[in-house]
Amino acid sequence: MADAVSDVVVVGGSIAGCSTATLLARQGVRVTVLEKAPGPEHHKVVCSHFLQPGASPVLRRLGLEEQFVAAGAAPNRTQGWSRYGWFSLHQEGEHGWNLRREKLDPMLRRLAAATPGVALQQGLTVDAVLRDDAGRPCGVGARRRDGERVEVRARVVVGADGRGSDVARLAGVPGRVLPNRRIGYMAYYENMALATAPDSVVWFRDPEVSYAFLNDEGVVVLAVFAAAERLPEFKADGEAAFLTSFDGLPNRPDIMSARRISPLIGRLDMPNVRRPAALPGLAFVGDAAQASDPLWGVGCGFALQTAEWLADALGPALAQGGDLDRALARYRRRHRSFLLGHHLMMSEYSSGRRFNGLEKLIFTAAPRHPPTAALVGEMAGRARPLHRVMTPPRVARTAAAAIRHRTAG
Ligand SMILES: Cc1cc2nc3c(=O)[nH]c(=O)nc-3n(C[C@H](O)[C@H](O)[C@H](O)COP(=O)(O)OP(=O)(O)OC[C@H]3O[C@@H](n4cnc5c(N)ncnc54)[C@H](O)[C@@H]3O)c2cc1C
């Protein structure tokens, strides 16, 4: 049995885990990251790579923007369409990025591994959360691929191990699960001309949502999030069902003359899960804390944002000898006050239902009332808590704009 001691042990070396480790170690904290995938190029496959504007300040702080540009990342300006018309989701100022995970994940891992104070170990699957005599988490146990067991003792255990977190299960911290009644299918294309280029596009067909996201090297990700009722159709002939999903959409790309460079990737089970982001001696970041409906492309951005919040709360307490549990409680409050509203809104819409009355007003107003388009753009940008974006005066102005349009028409 090999043993190690660290200030923090992070389980999962993907977006949330590597960002947390880098930002903590820069404050003088010793961090061990354990990642079960053995290869440095490991990356998540099922993702559509949209990084919302709310995450851009974290990327800048990590010092990755130049590498993003060098890797060909596409600024993710996006046009939205519904039957009420077109509108731009783009906000003046901050923009987000589209960069495929095959580039993003290794980039974050290299950054963490090169940061003094971070010990990144791959090929280790964590299968135990260790507790001290008082029952407080004090490290993790893991197994190497050759069967050797490893223990890492630490003052704080961080679960950054994604949707279906092993750390949460091992520590007995169940999540609150809200069902998602949509299924998702996606595929990658080269040489696909987008009429909205350089902007990406989201079609709110109501209730189905499809998109074409322009990524690095001109690769386009086409995706459809359909109500679960269409599952038999996809099971019978996935390719045909996927193509049909884009029929009749305005500015539909010419799919048949583009080159498909991936299989059709389907995801049928995407429940919305949320758990307390911190407890004494234990914290969760990224999907391990909150996995929201992928339709909205928020998980990577939230992984970066939550990593920053945890590092900012915990770093000073660890480096300067402050109260760890108060720091963890502060992180938990920030996580909740920022993300709960967004999560509940996305979870509720994942029922696969049609637009409700408020959404009809918003989508009616957005094409003809720039402040409403800005409201939708800010909501999708996730740079602020939802209650600060959807304020009663802004919603009232949106309703007035929609009603003006309807009465004029
Ligand atoms: C269809 C689909 C489309 C999506 N599109 C987008 C999008 O466009 N934009 C967006 O922002 N988000 C999107 N997401 C969500 C996004 O992929 C996740 O939110 C994001 O990957 C979360 O990052 P993370 O670091 O928290 O977890 P993950 O990326 O899931 O990483 C968890 C890591 O933990 C490791 N691990 C797990 N268990 C253990 C263990 N026991 N021991 C050691 N290591 C372990 C794993 O190997 C993995 O490397 C999409 C998701 C789906 C399903």
Short mmCIF file of N, CA, C and O and ligand atoms in Angstrom, two decimals, residues 11-17 34-37 42 44 46-52 101 105 109 124-127 160-167 170 184-186 211 213 225 267 270 285-288 290-292 294-303, ligand 1:
data_model
loop_
_atom_site.label_atom_id
_atom_site.label_comp_id
_atom_site.label_asym_id
_atom_site.label_seq_id
_atom_site.Cartn_x
_atom_site.Cartn_y
_atom_site.Cartn_z
N VAL A 11 -10.87 14.15 -6.45
CA VAL A 11 -11.18 12.93 -7.19
C VAL A 11 -11.78 13.32 -8.53
O VAL A 11 -12.86 13.92 -8.58
N GLY A 12 -11.08 13.01 -9.62
CA GLY A 12 -11.54 13.37 -10.96
C GLY A 12 -10.65 14.44 -11.55
O GLY A 12 -10.56 15.55 -11.01
N GLY A 13 -9.99 14.10 -12.65
CA GLY A 13 -9.06 15.05 -13.28
C GLY A 13 -9.59 15.53 -14.61
O GLY A 13 -8.95 15.38 -15.65
N SER A 14 -10.80 16.10 -14.58
CA SER A 14 -11.39 16.66 -15.79
C SER A 14 -11.50 18.17 -15.58
O SER A 14 -10.65 18.78 -14.92
N ILE A 15 -12.55 18.80 -16.13
CA ILE A 15 -12.62 20.27 -16.07
C ILE A 15 -12.64 20.77 -14.62
O ILE A 15 -11.81 21.59 -14.22
N ALA A 16 -13.60 20.27 -13.84
CA ALA A 16 -13.77 20.80 -12.48
C ALA A 16 -12.55 20.46 -11.62
O ALA A 16 -12.05 21.32 -10.88
N GLY A 17 -12.09 19.22 -11.70
CA GLY A 17 -11.00 18.78 -10.83
C GLY A 17 -9.69 19.49 -11.12
O GLY A 17 -9.00 19.97 -10.21
N LEU A 34 -6.61 12.59 -8.30
CA LEU A 34 -6.64 11.19 -8.72
C LEU A 34 -7.67 11.04 -9.84
O LEU A 34 -8.84 11.38 -9.67
N GLU A 35 -7.22 10.55 -10.98
CA GLU A 35 -8.10 10.41 -12.15
C GLU A 35 -8.06 8.95 -12.60
O GLU A 35 -6.98 8.39 -12.78
N LYS A 36 -9.23 8.38 -12.82
CA LYS A 36 -9.23 6.95 -13.13
C LYS A 36 -8.76 6.64 -14.55
O LYS A 36 -8.19 5.59 -14.80
N ALA A 37 -8.98 7.56 -15.49
CA ALA A 37 -8.52 7.29 -16.87
C ALA A 37 -7.00 7.40 -16.92
O ALA A 37 -6.42 8.34 -16.37
N HIS A 42 -6.97 11.76 -22.26
CA HIS A 42 -8.36 11.37 -21.95
C HIS A 42 -9.27 12.59 -22.00
O HIS A 42 -8.92 13.67 -21.54
N LYS A 44 -13.77 13.80 -22.24
CA LYS A 44 -15.17 13.38 -22.26
C LYS A 44 -15.65 13.40 -23.71
O LYS A 44 -15.35 14.34 -24.44
N VAL A 46 -19.12 12.62 -24.75
CA VAL A 46 -20.50 13.08 -24.96
C VAL A 46 -20.65 14.50 -24.41
O VAL A 46 -20.94 14.71 -23.23
N CYS A 47 -20.44 15.47 -25.28
CA CYS A 47 -20.49 16.87 -24.88
C CYS A 47 -20.58 17.69 -26.16
O CYS A 47 -20.05 17.28 -27.19
N SER A 48 -21.25 18.84 -26.10
CA SER A 48 -21.30 19.65 -27.32
C SER A 48 -20.45 20.91 -27.20
O SER A 48 -20.55 21.81 -28.03
N HIS A 49 -19.64 20.99 -26.14
CA HIS A 49 -18.46 21.88 -26.11
C HIS A 49 -18.74 23.37 -26.04
O HIS A 49 -17.87 24.18 -26.34
N PHE A 50 -19.95 23.75 -25.66
CA PHE A 50 -20.30 25.17 -25.54
C PHE A 50 -19.88 25.64 -24.15
O PHE A 50 -20.35 25.11 -23.15
N LEU A 51 -18.99 26.63 -24.10
CA LEU A 51 -18.57 27.20 -22.80
C LEU A 51 -19.19 28.58 -22.69
O LEU A 51 -18.85 29.50 -23.44
N GLN A 52 -20.12 28.74 -21.76
CA GLN A 52 -20.90 29.98 -21.68
C GLN A 52 -20.03 31.17 -21.27
O GLN A 52 -18.99 31.00 -20.62
N ARG A 101 -13.75 18.97 -26.43
CA ARG A 101 -13.17 18.41 -25.21
C ARG A 101 -11.86 17.68 -25.49
O ARG A 101 -11.02 17.56 -24.61
N ASP A 105 -9.84 19.20 -22.39
CA ASP A 105 -9.53 18.40 -21.20
C ASP A 105 -8.02 18.19 -21.02
O ASP A 105 -7.48 18.43 -19.93
N ARG A 109 -5.55 19.54 -17.98
CA ARG A 109 -4.76 18.56 -17.22
C ARG A 109 -3.27 18.92 -17.25
O ARG A 109 -2.57 18.83 -16.25
N LEU A 124 -5.94 5.72 -11.45
CA LEU A 124 -6.33 5.35 -10.09
C LEU A 124 -7.83 5.57 -9.91
O LEU A 124 -8.31 6.69 -10.11
N THR A 125 -8.54 4.52 -9.55
CA THR A 125 -9.98 4.65 -9.33
C THR A 125 -10.26 4.73 -7.83
O THR A 125 -9.92 3.80 -7.08
N VAL A 126 -10.84 5.81 -7.41
CA VAL A 126 -11.15 5.99 -5.98
C VAL A 126 -12.35 5.11 -5.63
O VAL A 126 -13.38 5.15 -6.30
N ASP A 127 -12.19 4.30 -4.59
CA ASP A 127 -13.29 3.41 -4.20
C ASP A 127 -13.58 3.45 -2.70
O ASP A 127 -14.30 2.60 -2.18
N ALA A 160 -14.84 15.66 -7.73
CA ALA A 160 -14.94 16.33 -9.04
C ALA A 160 -15.11 15.22 -10.07
O ALA A 160 -14.56 15.27 -11.16
N ASP A 161 -15.88 14.21 -9.67
CA ASP A 161 -15.93 12.98 -10.46
C ASP A 161 -17.22 12.85 -11.26
O ASP A 161 -17.62 11.75 -11.62
N GLY A 162 -17.83 14.00 -11.56
CA GLY A 162 -18.87 14.01 -12.57
C GLY A 162 -20.23 13.52 -12.11
O GLY A 162 -20.47 13.20 -10.94
N ARG A 163 -21.14 13.52 -13.07
CA ARG A 163 -22.50 13.00 -12.92
C ARG A 163 -22.41 11.57 -12.36
O ARG A 163 -21.58 10.80 -12.83
N GLY A 164 -23.18 11.21 -11.39
CA GLY A 164 -23.08 9.86 -10.83
C GLY A 164 -21.84 9.71 -9.96
O GLY A 164 -21.22 8.63 -9.92
N SER A 165 -21.47 10.78 -9.27
CA SER A 165 -20.25 10.84 -8.47
C SER A 165 -20.06 9.64 -7.53
O SER A 165 -20.91 9.34 -6.69
N ASP A 166 -18.91 8.95 -7.67
CA ASP A 166 -18.57 7.86 -6.75
C ASP A 166 -18.33 8.41 -5.34
O ASP A 166 -18.68 7.78 -4.34
N VAL A 167 -17.70 9.59 -5.27
CA VAL A 167 -17.40 10.17 -3.95
C VAL A 167 -18.70 10.41 -3.18
O VAL A 167 -18.80 10.11 -1.98
N LEU A 170 -19.95 7.06 -2.02
CA LEU A 170 -19.11 6.49 -0.96
C LEU A 170 -19.25 7.28 0.34
O LEU A 170 -19.13 6.73 1.43
N GLY A 184 -31.11 13.00 -26.09
CA GLY A 184 -30.21 13.84 -26.87
C GLY A 184 -29.41 13.02 -27.88
O GLY A 184 -28.92 11.93 -27.55
N TYR A 185 -29.30 13.53 -29.11
CA TYR A 185 -28.47 12.88 -30.14
C TYR A 185 -27.61 13.95 -30.79
O TYR A 185 -28.06 15.08 -31.02
N MET A 186 -26.37 13.60 -31.11
CA MET A 186 -25.48 14.57 -31.72
C MET A 186 -24.49 13.90 -32.66
O MET A 186 -24.25 12.69 -32.57
N TYR A 211 -29.52 22.29 -32.27
CA TYR A 211 -28.54 23.34 -32.51
C TYR A 211 -27.42 22.90 -33.43
O TYR A 211 -27.19 21.71 -33.66
N PHE A 213 -23.51 24.01 -33.49
CA PHE A 213 -22.47 24.79 -32.81
C PHE A 213 -21.18 24.71 -33.61
O PHE A 213 -20.65 23.62 -33.86
N PHE A 225 -32.35 17.73 -29.07
CA PHE A 225 -32.89 17.28 -27.79
C PHE A 225 -34.40 17.15 -27.98
O PHE A 225 -35.11 18.15 -28.12
N ARG A 267 -27.72 10.05 -26.05
CA ARG A 267 -27.72 10.01 -24.58
C ARG A 267 -29.19 10.01 -24.15
O ARG A 267 -29.93 10.94 -24.44
N MET A 270 -30.50 11.52 -18.77
CA MET A 270 -29.77 12.72 -18.35
C MET A 270 -30.50 13.42 -17.20
O MET A 270 -30.89 14.59 -17.32
N VAL A 285 -17.59 19.70 -6.79
CA VAL A 285 -17.53 20.74 -7.83
C VAL A 285 -18.01 20.13 -9.15
O VAL A 285 -17.99 18.92 -9.35
N GLY A 286 -18.39 21.01 -10.09
CA GLY A 286 -18.82 20.55 -11.40
C GLY A 286 -20.07 19.69 -11.31
O GLY A 286 -20.93 19.88 -10.46
N ASP A 287 -20.14 18.71 -12.22
CA ASP A 287 -21.32 17.83 -12.28
C ASP A 287 -21.55 17.06 -10.99
O ASP A 287 -22.67 16.66 -10.70
N ALA A 288 -20.50 16.81 -10.23
CA ALA A 288 -20.67 16.05 -8.99
C ALA A 288 -21.54 16.83 -8.01
O ALA A 288 -22.25 16.23 -7.19
N GLN A 290 -23.73 19.44 -9.15
CA GLN A 290 -24.98 19.75 -9.85
C GLN A 290 -24.85 19.37 -11.32
O GLN A 290 -23.99 19.91 -12.02
N ALA A 291 -25.68 18.44 -11.75
CA ALA A 291 -25.70 18.07 -13.17
C ALA A 291 -27.06 18.49 -13.72
O ALA A 291 -28.08 17.90 -13.37
N SER A 292 -27.05 19.53 -14.54
CA SER A 292 -28.31 20.07 -15.08
C SER A 292 -28.50 19.59 -16.51
O SER A 292 -27.55 19.16 -17.17
N PRO A 294 -28.37 18.82 -20.11
CA PRO A 294 -27.34 19.22 -21.08
C PRO A 294 -27.85 20.08 -22.22
O PRO A 294 -27.06 20.72 -22.91
N LEU A 295 -29.16 20.11 -22.42
CA LEU A 295 -29.72 20.93 -23.51
C LEU A 295 -29.16 22.35 -23.49
O LEU A 295 -28.95 22.96 -24.53
N TRP A 296 -28.92 22.87 -22.30
CA TRP A 296 -28.52 24.27 -22.18
C TRP A 296 -27.01 24.48 -22.24
O TRP A 296 -26.54 25.62 -22.17
N GLY A 297 -26.23 23.40 -22.33
CA GLY A 297 -24.77 23.55 -22.48
C GLY A 297 -24.13 24.33 -21.35
O GLY A 297 -23.35 25.25 -21.58
N VAL A 298 -24.45 23.96 -20.12
CA VAL A 298 -23.96 24.74 -18.98
C VAL A 298 -22.91 24.02 -18.14
O VAL A 298 -22.21 24.66 -17.34
N GLY A 299 -22.80 22.69 -18.28
CA GLY A 299 -22.03 21.91 -17.30
C GLY A 299 -20.55 22.23 -17.28
O GLY A 299 -19.93 22.26 -16.21
N CYS A 300 -19.95 22.46 -18.46
CA CYS A 300 -18.51 22.76 -18.49
C CYS A 300 -18.25 24.11 -17.84
O CYS A 300 -17.31 24.28 -17.06
N GLY A 301 -19.11 25.08 -18.18
CA GLY A 301 -18.95 26.41 -17.59
C GLY A 301 -19.14 26.36 -16.09
O GLY A 301 -18.36 26.95 -15.33
N PHE A 302 -20.15 25.65 -15.64
CA PHE A 302 -20.38 25.54 -14.19
C PHE A 302 -19.20 24.81 -13.52
O PHE A 302 -18.87 25.09 -12.37
N ALA A 303 -18.59 23.86 -14.23
CA ALA A 303 -17.43 23.16 -13.66
C ALA A 303 -16.31 24.17 -13.39
O ALA A 303 -15.66 24.14 -12.33
C1 LIG B 1 -25.22 15.19 -24.54
C2 LIG B 1 -24.46 16.16 -23.67
C3 LIG B 1 -24.08 17.38 -24.19
C4 LIG B 1 -23.42 18.31 -23.37
N1 LIG B 1 -23.05 19.50 -23.90
C5 LIG B 1 -22.49 20.44 -23.12
C6 LIG B 1 -22.13 21.72 -23.64
O1 LIG B 1 -22.29 22.02 -24.83
N2 LIG B 1 -21.60 22.63 -22.79
C7 LIG B 1 -21.42 22.35 -21.47
O2 LIG B 1 -20.97 23.24 -20.73
N3 LIG B 1 -21.72 21.14 -20.95
C8 LIG B 1 -22.24 20.18 -21.74
N4 LIG B 1 -22.52 18.95 -21.22
C9 LIG B 1 -22.22 18.69 -19.81
C10 LIG B 1 -20.71 18.53 -19.58
O3 LIG B 1 -20.22 17.49 -20.38
C11 LIG B 1 -20.43 18.24 -18.11
O4 LIG B 1 -21.17 19.14 -17.34
C12 LIG B 1 -18.94 18.40 -17.77
O5 LIG B 1 -18.19 17.37 -18.37
C13 LIG B 1 -18.73 18.36 -16.26
O6 LIG B 1 -17.35 18.40 -15.99
P1 LIG B 1 -16.78 17.75 -14.65
O7 LIG B 1 -15.33 18.06 -14.62
O8 LIG B 1 -17.63 18.14 -13.52
O9 LIG B 1 -17.03 16.19 -14.82
P2 LIG B 1 -16.52 15.15 -15.97
O10 LIG B 1 -16.09 15.89 -17.18
O11 LIG B 1 -17.60 14.16 -16.08
O12 LIG B 1 -15.24 14.51 -15.31
C14 LIG B 1 -15.28 13.63 -14.22
C15 LIG B 1 -13.91 12.95 -14.14
O13 LIG B 1 -13.88 12.13 -12.97
C16 LIG B 1 -13.26 10.90 -13.29
N5 LIG B 1 -13.75 9.92 -12.31
C17 LIG B 1 -15.02 9.48 -12.17
N6 LIG B 1 -15.10 8.59 -11.16
C18 LIG B 1 -13.84 8.48 -10.65
C19 LIG B 1 -13.27 7.71 -9.59
N7 LIG B 1 -14.01 6.88 -8.85
N8 LIG B 1 -11.94 7.83 -9.35
C20 LIG B 1 -11.17 8.67 -10.10
N9 LIG B 1 -11.66 9.40 -11.11
C21 LIG B 1 -12.98 9.32 -11.38
C22 LIG B 1 -13.71 10.63 -14.73
O14 LIG B 1 -12.87 9.70 -15.39
C23 LIG B 1 -13.66 12.03 -15.33
O15 LIG B 1 -12.40 12.32 -15.89
C24 LIG B 1 -23.13 17.99 -22.02
C25 LIG B 1 -23.48 16.74 -21.51
C26 LIG B 1 -24.14 15.83 -22.31
C27 LIG B 1 -24.53 14.51 -21.73
#
